Amino acid sequence: MNQVITMISSLLDNSGPIEEVEAIGIATFGPLDLEKGTIVNTSHSPKGFISLREPLEDTFGRPVLLLNDATAATLGEYFFGAGQRHANLVYLTLSTGIGAGILVDGHLLLGKDGNAGEVGHMTVDPAERLSCGCGKKGHWEAYCSGQNLPNFAKLIVEDLSSSSKLGRFSNSSLFGTSEALTSEIICREARNKDELAQKIIDEVGKLNTIALANIINIYDPSLVTIGGAVCLKNPDLILPPILKEIDNHLANRRPEIITTPLGDDASLLGALAAALKLYQIQPT
Ligand SMILES: [Zn+2]
């Protein structure tokens, strides 16, 4: 929290007095309690929650607007990116975690606590083989987020081994490295045509496709933009499987599906839009 205050103070040093600041917009990881202005159920604090709005309002004396980062990114996309004129818009982030922001008929979905876009915690594996950071099992994020992709890779290797199909992958460079397995290594080796890495990316593609189809079938957007480091660094690996297979899972008419043109700035621009009241956020 002190770091956030220091950052805002140094921004003010370079821009002007606090009296000229309309409001402070914050886009943060969740889950949130929007009414209390806190991040809840987090391992980042020994208390289990992080209070954001109150200390910032106490320090700077300006209104603070708090949003989940993916929800904020949807506003960024709507006002500054590819989502202009799309009243039905989904922004999906595939990053350290997985989340979405959802605009339906021009209404930004927030939910009772501000967590309406926590799509990364939808169950994609009823066998519940991997544990999610939220403490539950079988969630999309536990398999396909940047942080958890190595766990999914190990699970795939175990499955191949137990069905005696691992032999054809025995020369995989993923076995020959002394580095700890990361999503970056898996993507790099998939691009180098390593068959095991490609198999892992195929499996990730299947889950991403099913989960995104679920989102489209529920919310019926006209545009889906995808951001987050996993997608932005590997659009050649992440997007094609979705575009190729999603029709097999869609009941609703297929929307346009693209990577966000805003890069890493979608959430930041959304926080700006919220602070400028371009879109009136109305928590319950
Ligand atoms: Zn979860």
mmCIF file of C-alpha atoms in Angstrom, chain A:
data_model
loop_
_atom_site.group_PDB
_atom_site.id
_atom_site.type_symbol
_atom_site.label_atom_id
_atom_site.label_comp_id
_atom_site.label_asym_id
_atom_site.label_seq_id
_atom_site.Cartn_x
_atom_site.Cartn_y
_atom_site.Cartn_z
ATOM 1 C CA MET A 1 0.000 0.000 0.000
ATOM 2 C CA ASN A 2 2.853 2.362 0.881
ATOM 3 C CA GLN A 3 4.277 1.679 -2.567
ATOM 4 C CA VAL A 4 1.016 2.797 -4.221
ATOM 5 C CA ILE A 5 0.978 5.983 -2.133
ATOM 6 C CA THR A 6 4.629 6.678 -3.026
ATOM 7 C CA MET A 7 3.895 6.137 -6.735
ATOM 8 C CA ILE A 8 0.910 8.487 -6.721
ATOM 9 C CA SER A 9 2.938 11.085 -4.779
ATOM 10 C CA SER A 10 5.759 10.963 -7.300
ATOM 11 C CA LEU A 11 3.245 11.275 -10.170
ATOM 12 C CA LEU A 12 1.851 14.365 -8.455
ATOM 13 C CA ASP A 13 5.379 15.793 -8.059
ATOM 14 C CA ASN A 14 5.709 15.688 -11.835
ATOM 15 C CA SER A 15 2.216 16.802 -12.793
ATOM 16 C CA GLY A 16 0.680 19.320 -10.431
ATOM 17 C CA PRO A 17 -1.114 19.889 -7.127
ATOM 18 C CA ILE A 18 -3.614 17.349 -5.763
ATOM 19 C CA GLU A 19 -6.361 19.998 -5.982
ATOM 20 C CA GLU A 20 -6.253 19.628 -9.763
ATOM 21 C CA VAL A 21 -6.872 15.875 -9.537
ATOM 22 C CA GLU A 22 -10.497 14.927 -10.221
ATOM 23 C CA ALA A 23 -10.295 11.421 -8.776
ATOM 24 C CA ILE A 24 -7.985 8.429 -8.409
ATOM 25 C CA GLY A 25 -8.804 5.323 -10.445
ATOM 26 C CA ILE A 26 -7.376 1.990 -9.293
ATOM 27 C CA ALA A 27 -7.420 -1.212 -11.347
ATOM 28 C CA THR A 28 -6.341 -4.143 -9.191
ATOM 29 C CA PHE A 29 -6.293 -7.915 -9.029
ATOM 30 C CA GLY A 30 -9.213 -9.383 -7.111
ATOM 31 C CA PRO A 31 -11.287 -10.677 -5.573
ATOM 32 C CA LEU A 32 -12.733 -7.419 -4.281
ATOM 33 C CA ASP A 33 -15.205 -6.135 -1.779
ATOM 34 C CA LEU A 34 -16.191 -3.059 -3.760
ATOM 35 C CA GLU A 35 -18.347 -1.602 -1.004
ATOM 36 C CA LYS A 36 -15.523 -1.701 1.547
ATOM 37 C CA GLY A 37 -12.896 -0.814 -1.065
ATOM 38 C CA THR A 38 -10.729 -3.827 -0.259
ATOM 39 C CA ILE A 39 -9.053 -6.803 -1.908
ATOM 40 C CA VAL A 40 -10.296 -9.883 -0.045
ATOM 41 C CA ASN A 41 -9.214 -13.522 0.353
ATOM 42 C CA THR A 42 -5.657 -12.634 -0.570
ATOM 43 C CA SER A 43 -2.433 -14.330 0.451
ATOM 44 C CA HIS A 44 -0.604 -11.043 -0.225
ATOM 45 C CA SER A 45 -1.461 -9.809 3.283
ATOM 46 C CA PRO A 46 -1.271 -11.645 6.629
ATOM 47 C CA LYS A 47 -4.656 -10.119 7.474
ATOM 48 C CA GLY A 48 -6.210 -11.825 4.433
ATOM 49 C CA PHE A 49 -7.407 -8.516 2.988
ATOM 50 C CA ILE A 50 -5.881 -5.264 1.721
ATOM 51 C CA SER A 51 -7.672 -1.997 2.287
ATOM 52 C CA LEU A 52 -7.227 0.253 -0.760
ATOM 53 C CA ARG A 53 -9.845 2.976 -0.940
ATOM 54 C CA GLU A 54 -9.699 4.257 2.650
ATOM 55 C CA PRO A 55 -5.925 4.829 2.967
ATOM 56 C CA LEU A 56 -5.813 6.505 -0.450
ATOM 57 C CA GLU A 57 -8.770 8.783 0.288
ATOM 58 C CA ASP A 58 -7.277 9.584 3.733
ATOM 59 C CA THR A 59 -3.885 10.415 2.215
ATOM 60 C CA PHE A 60 -4.937 12.363 -0.872
ATOM 61 C CA GLY A 61 -8.411 13.635 0.016
ATOM 62 C CA ARG A 62 -9.766 12.781 -3.424
ATOM 63 C CA PRO A 63 -12.436 10.223 -4.408
ATOM 64 C CA VAL A 64 -11.001 6.790 -5.217
ATOM 65 C CA LEU A 65 -12.660 4.514 -7.789
ATOM 66 C CA LEU A 66 -11.742 0.879 -7.426
ATOM 67 C CA LEU A 67 -12.227 -1.776 -10.095
ATOM 68 C CA ASN A 68 -11.073 -5.286 -10.799
ATOM 69 C CA ASP A 69 -8.273 -4.994 -13.385
ATOM 70 C CA ALA A 70 -10.075 -6.980 -16.091
ATOM 71 C CA THR A 71 -13.288 -5.034 -15.489
ATOM 72 C CA ALA A 72 -11.307 -1.805 -15.817
ATOM 73 C CA ALA A 73 -9.687 -3.085 -19.016
ATOM 74 C CA THR A 74 -13.149 -3.505 -20.522
ATOM 75 C CA LEU A 75 -13.760 0.200 -19.968
ATOM 76 C CA GLY A 76 -10.342 0.908 -21.482
ATOM 77 C CA GLU A 77 -11.300 -1.128 -24.532
ATOM 78 C CA TYR A 78 -14.720 0.516 -24.747
ATOM 79 C CA PHE A 79 -13.470 4.106 -24.603
ATOM 80 C CA PHE A 80 -9.982 3.929 -26.106
ATOM 81 C CA GLY A 81 -9.576 0.595 -27.899
ATOM 82 C CA ALA A 82 -11.331 -1.788 -30.268
ATOM 83 C CA GLY A 83 -14.558 -1.832 -28.248
ATOM 84 C CA GLN A 84 -15.841 1.583 -29.244
ATOM 85 C CA ARG A 85 -19.482 1.282 -30.354
ATOM 86 C CA HIS A 86 -19.677 -2.265 -28.890
ATOM 87 C CA ALA A 87 -22.368 -2.245 -26.193
ATOM 88 C CA ASN A 88 -21.820 -5.983 -25.773
ATOM 89 C CA LEU A 89 -18.159 -6.508 -25.117
ATOM 90 C CA VAL A 90 -15.960 -9.009 -23.298
ATOM 91 C CA TYR A 91 -12.340 -8.315 -22.392
ATOM 92 C CA LEU A 92 -10.513 -11.503 -21.409
ATOM 93 C CA THR A 93 -7.120 -11.493 -19.729
ATOM 94 C CA LEU A 94 -4.902 -14.557 -19.897
ATOM 95 C CA SER A 95 -2.065 -13.641 -17.594
ATOM 96 C CA THR A 96 -0.677 -14.690 -14.197
ATOM 97 C CA GLY A 97 -4.366 -15.241 -13.503
ATOM 98 C CA ILE A 98 -7.428 -15.366 -15.759
ATOM 99 C CA GLY A 99 -10.309 -12.907 -15.586
ATOM 100 C CA ALA A 100 -12.741 -10.965 -17.714
ATOM 101 C CA GLY A 101 -14.661 -7.740 -17.871
ATOM 102 C CA ILE A 102 -18.146 -7.892 -19.310
ATOM 103 C CA LEU A 103 -20.323 -5.187 -20.821
ATOM 104 C CA VAL A 104 -23.908 -6.277 -21.624
ATOM 105 C CA ASP A 105 -26.294 -3.828 -23.342
ATOM 106 C CA GLY A 106 -23.934 -1.033 -22.292
ATOM 107 C CA HIS A 107 -23.970 -2.104 -18.629
ATOM 108 C CA LEU A 108 -20.673 -3.001 -17.012
ATOM 109 C CA LEU A 109 -21.285 -6.101 -14.908
ATOM 110 C CA LEU A 110 -19.929 -5.696 -11.368
ATOM 111 C CA GLY A 111 -21.798 -8.190 -9.180
ATOM 112 C CA LYS A 112 -22.595 -7.936 -5.469
ATOM 113 C CA ASP A 113 -18.912 -7.553 -4.478
ATOM 114 C CA GLY A 114 -17.369 -6.405 -7.765
ATOM 115 C CA ASN A 115 -16.360 -9.891 -8.894
ATOM 116 C CA ALA A 116 -18.747 -10.541 -11.802
ATOM 117 C CA GLY A 117 -15.836 -11.107 -14.188
ATOM 118 C CA GLU A 118 -13.938 -13.749 -12.203
ATOM 119 C CA VAL A 119 -14.335 -16.230 -15.058
ATOM 120 C CA GLY A 120 -10.967 -17.860 -14.330
ATOM 121 C CA HIS A 121 -12.679 -19.722 -11.519
ATOM 122 C CA MET A 122 -15.165 -21.533 -13.733
ATOM 123 C CA THR A 123 -14.706 -25.288 -13.483
ATOM 124 C CA VAL A 124 -13.244 -26.813 -16.634
ATOM 125 C CA ASP A 125 -12.137 -30.118 -15.120
ATOM 126 C CA PRO A 126 -14.822 -31.989 -13.171
ATOM 127 C CA ALA A 127 -12.119 -34.477 -12.120
ATOM 128 C CA GLU A 128 -10.660 -31.571 -10.088
ATOM 129 C CA ARG A 129 -7.071 -32.665 -10.631
ATOM 130 C CA LEU A 130 -5.386 -29.282 -10.107
ATOM 131 C CA SER A 131 -5.832 -26.793 -7.266
ATOM 132 C CA CYS A 132 -6.489 -23.126 -7.959
ATOM 133 C CA GLY A 133 -5.011 -20.172 -6.070
ATOM 134 C CA CYS A 134 -8.504 -19.506 -4.679
ATOM 135 C CA GLY A 135 -8.333 -22.828 -2.825
ATOM 136 C CA LYS A 136 -10.842 -24.706 -4.984
ATOM 137 C CA LYS A 137 -10.107 -27.356 -7.605
ATOM 138 C CA GLY A 138 -10.632 -27.834 -11.330
ATOM 139 C CA HIS A 139 -10.768 -24.121 -12.158
ATOM 140 C CA TRP A 140 -9.678 -22.810 -15.586
ATOM 141 C CA GLU A 141 -6.995 -20.605 -14.004
ATOM 142 C CA ALA A 142 -5.411 -23.640 -12.307
ATOM 143 C CA TYR A 143 -4.647 -25.064 -15.768
ATOM 144 C CA CYS A 144 -4.140 -22.234 -18.258
ATOM 145 C CA SER A 145 -2.855 -19.148 -16.422
ATOM 146 C CA GLY A 146 0.792 -18.244 -16.900
ATOM 147 C CA GLN A 147 1.548 -19.140 -13.321
ATOM 148 C CA ASN A 148 -0.160 -22.527 -13.394
ATOM 149 C CA LEU A 149 0.629 -23.736 -16.910
ATOM 150 C CA PRO A 150 3.674 -25.713 -15.644
ATOM 151 C CA ASN A 151 1.359 -27.643 -13.266
ATOM 152 C CA PHE A 152 -0.917 -28.490 -16.196
ATOM 153 C CA ALA A 153 2.151 -29.559 -18.202
ATOM 154 C CA LYS A 154 3.198 -31.957 -15.426
ATOM 155 C CA LEU A 155 -0.331 -33.372 -15.294
ATOM 156 C CA ILE A 156 -0.304 -33.976 -19.057
ATOM 157 C CA VAL A 157 3.059 -35.754 -18.755
ATOM 158 C CA GLU A 158 1.669 -37.936 -15.931
ATOM 159 C CA ASP A 159 -1.376 -38.812 -18.048
ATOM 160 C CA LEU A 160 0.841 -39.716 -21.017
ATOM 161 C CA SER A 161 3.058 -41.790 -18.764
ATOM 162 C CA SER A 162 0.205 -43.725 -17.156
ATOM 163 C CA SER A 163 -1.261 -44.517 -20.585
ATOM 164 C CA SER A 164 2.196 -45.559 -21.885
ATOM 165 C CA LYS A 165 2.146 -42.812 -24.520
ATOM 166 C CA LEU A 166 5.075 -40.835 -23.168
ATOM 167 C CA GLY A 167 7.640 -42.783 -25.219
ATOM 168 C CA ARG A 168 7.120 -40.818 -28.437
ATOM 169 C CA PHE A 169 7.915 -37.632 -26.511
ATOM 170 C CA SER A 170 11.045 -38.971 -24.781
ATOM 171 C CA ASN A 171 13.317 -36.671 -26.795
ATOM 172 C CA SER A 172 11.419 -33.568 -25.728
ATOM 173 C CA SER A 173 13.620 -30.640 -24.817
ATOM 174 C CA LEU A 174 11.329 -30.081 -21.822
ATOM 175 C CA PHE A 175 13.019 -33.076 -20.169
ATOM 176 C CA GLY A 176 16.527 -31.961 -21.045
ATOM 177 C CA THR A 177 16.512 -28.603 -19.325
ATOM 178 C CA SER A 178 17.840 -27.975 -15.854
ATOM 179 C CA GLU A 179 15.722 -24.807 -15.628
ATOM 180 C CA ALA A 180 12.494 -24.932 -13.647
ATOM 181 C CA LEU A 181 9.630 -25.377 -16.099
ATOM 182 C CA THR A 182 7.826 -22.103 -16.812
ATOM 183 C CA SER A 183 5.100 -21.040 -19.204
ATOM 184 C CA GLU A 184 7.751 -19.061 -21.110
ATOM 185 C CA ILE A 185 9.839 -22.211 -21.685
ATOM 186 C CA ILE A 186 6.792 -24.236 -22.764
ATOM 187 C CA CYS A 187 5.761 -21.537 -25.274
ATOM 188 C CA ARG A 188 9.312 -21.120 -26.540
ATOM 189 C CA GLU A 189 9.706 -24.860 -27.124
ATOM 190 C CA ALA A 190 6.273 -25.133 -28.761
ATOM 191 C CA ARG A 191 7.435 -22.475 -31.192
ATOM 192 C CA ASN A 192 10.614 -24.553 -31.721
ATOM 193 C CA LYS A 193 8.318 -27.429 -32.809
ATOM 194 C CA ASP A 194 8.956 -29.568 -29.724
ATOM 195 C CA GLU A 195 6.132 -32.120 -29.937
ATOM 196 C CA LEU A 196 5.483 -32.371 -26.201
ATOM 197 C CA ALA A 197 5.372 -28.592 -25.798
ATOM 198 C CA GLN A 198 3.000 -28.437 -28.786
ATOM 199 C CA LYS A 199 0.816 -31.128 -27.185
ATOM 200 C CA ILE A 200 0.656 -29.057 -23.975
ATOM 201 C CA ILE A 201 -0.285 -25.930 -25.941
ATOM 202 C CA ASP A 202 -2.964 -27.986 -27.766
ATOM 203 C CA GLU A 203 -4.476 -29.010 -24.422
ATOM 204 C CA VAL A 204 -4.358 -25.398 -23.191
ATOM 205 C CA GLY A 205 -6.087 -24.374 -26.419
ATOM 206 C CA LYS A 206 -8.899 -26.874 -25.825
ATOM 207 C CA LEU A 207 -9.634 -25.561 -22.334
ATOM 208 C CA ASN A 208 -9.332 -21.916 -23.429
ATOM 209 C CA THR A 209 -11.761 -22.583 -26.277
ATOM 210 C CA ILE A 210 -14.342 -24.330 -24.081
ATOM 211 C CA ALA A 211 -14.155 -21.667 -21.379
ATOM 212 C CA LEU A 212 -14.385 -18.750 -23.824
ATOM 213 C CA ALA A 213 -17.299 -20.448 -25.607
ATOM 214 C CA ASN A 214 -19.057 -20.678 -22.224
ATOM 215 C CA ILE A 215 -18.551 -16.938 -21.726
ATOM 216 C CA ILE A 216 -19.861 -16.147 -25.230
ATOM 217 C CA ASN A 217 -22.852 -18.464 -24.811
ATOM 218 C CA ILE A 218 -23.753 -16.740 -21.539
ATOM 219 C CA TYR A 219 -23.147 -13.057 -22.380
ATOM 220 C CA ASP A 220 -23.548 -12.918 -26.190
ATOM 221 C CA PRO A 221 -20.908 -10.248 -26.949
ATOM 222 C CA SER A 222 -20.331 -8.779 -30.411
ATOM 223 C CA LEU A 223 -16.599 -8.433 -29.689
ATOM 224 C CA VAL A 224 -14.128 -10.330 -27.500
ATOM 225 C CA THR A 225 -10.697 -8.795 -27.013
ATOM 226 C CA ILE A 226 -7.987 -10.854 -25.339
ATOM 227 C CA GLY A 227 -5.091 -9.369 -23.396
ATOM 228 C CA GLY A 228 -2.766 -10.410 -20.582
ATOM 229 C CA ALA A 229 0.877 -11.411 -20.875
ATOM 230 C CA VAL A 230 0.242 -15.047 -21.863
ATOM 231 C CA CYS A 231 -1.776 -13.944 -24.900
ATOM 232 C CA LEU A 232 0.109 -10.761 -25.770
ATOM 233 C CA LYS A 233 3.488 -12.541 -25.774
ATOM 234 C CA ASN A 234 2.164 -15.621 -27.603
ATOM 235 C CA PRO A 235 -0.747 -14.627 -29.845
ATOM 236 C CA ASP A 236 0.500 -17.119 -32.460
ATOM 237 C CA LEU A 237 0.037 -19.980 -29.960
ATOM 238 C CA ILE A 238 -3.028 -18.828 -28.029
ATOM 239 C CA LEU A 239 -5.406 -17.379 -30.621
ATOM 240 C CA PRO A 240 -5.403 -19.879 -33.556
ATOM 241 C CA PRO A 241 -6.758 -22.888 -31.578
ATOM 242 C CA ILE A 242 -9.595 -20.739 -30.238
ATOM 243 C CA LEU A 243 -10.497 -19.352 -33.674
ATOM 244 C CA LYS A 244 -10.313 -22.816 -35.234
ATOM 245 C CA GLU A 245 -12.459 -24.732 -32.753
ATOM 246 C CA ILE A 246 -14.794 -22.322 -30.994
ATOM 247 C CA ASP A 247 -17.665 -22.769 -33.469
ATOM 248 C CA ASN A 248 -17.920 -26.379 -32.268
ATOM 249 C CA HIS A 249 -18.940 -25.082 -28.825
ATOM 250 C CA LEU A 250 -20.978 -21.985 -29.660
ATOM 251 C CA ALA A 251 -24.741 -21.864 -29.561
ATOM 252 C CA ASN A 252 -24.740 -18.080 -29.927
ATOM 253 C CA ARG A 253 -23.677 -16.276 -33.089
ATOM 254 C CA ARG A 254 -19.890 -16.030 -33.186
ATOM 255 C CA PRO A 255 -18.467 -12.627 -32.181
ATOM 256 C CA GLU A 256 -15.285 -11.068 -33.494
ATOM 257 C CA ILE A 257 -12.353 -12.388 -31.400
ATOM 258 C CA ILE A 258 -9.067 -10.433 -31.438
ATOM 259 C CA THR A 259 -6.087 -9.568 -29.256
ATOM 260 C CA THR A 260 -6.464 -6.183 -27.601
ATOM 261 C CA PRO A 261 -4.827 -3.306 -29.489
ATOM 262 C CA LEU A 262 -4.183 -1.615 -26.121
ATOM 263 C CA GLY A 263 -1.446 -4.038 -25.042
ATOM 264 C CA ASP A 264 -0.543 -3.722 -21.369
ATOM 265 C CA ASP A 265 -2.385 -0.407 -20.992
ATOM 266 C CA ALA A 266 -6.005 -1.604 -21.163
ATOM 267 C CA SER A 267 -6.514 -1.674 -17.360
ATOM 268 C CA LEU A 268 -4.705 1.628 -16.882
ATOM 269 C CA LEU A 269 -6.890 3.342 -19.488
ATOM 270 C CA GLY A 270 -9.978 1.817 -17.875
ATOM 271 C CA ALA A 271 -8.973 3.191 -14.460
ATOM 272 C CA LEU A 272 -8.609 6.571 -16.159
ATOM 273 C CA ALA A 273 -12.066 6.263 -17.753
ATOM 274 C CA ALA A 274 -13.570 5.382 -14.357
ATOM 275 C CA ALA A 275 -11.813 8.275 -12.603
ATOM 276 C CA LEU A 276 -12.937 10.733 -15.296
ATOM 277 C CA LYS A 277 -16.488 9.390 -14.879
ATOM 278 C CA LEU A 278 -16.676 8.590 -18.589
ATOM 279 C CA TYR A 279 -18.616 5.621 -17.282
ATOM 280 C CA GLN A 280 -20.543 5.954 -14.039
ATOM 281 C CA ILE A 281 -19.618 3.040 -11.776
ATOM 282 C CA GLN A 282 -22.464 2.187 -9.458
ATOM 283 C CA PRO A 283 -21.533 -0.451 -6.906
ATOM 284 C CA THR A 284 -24.445 -2.157 -5.175
#
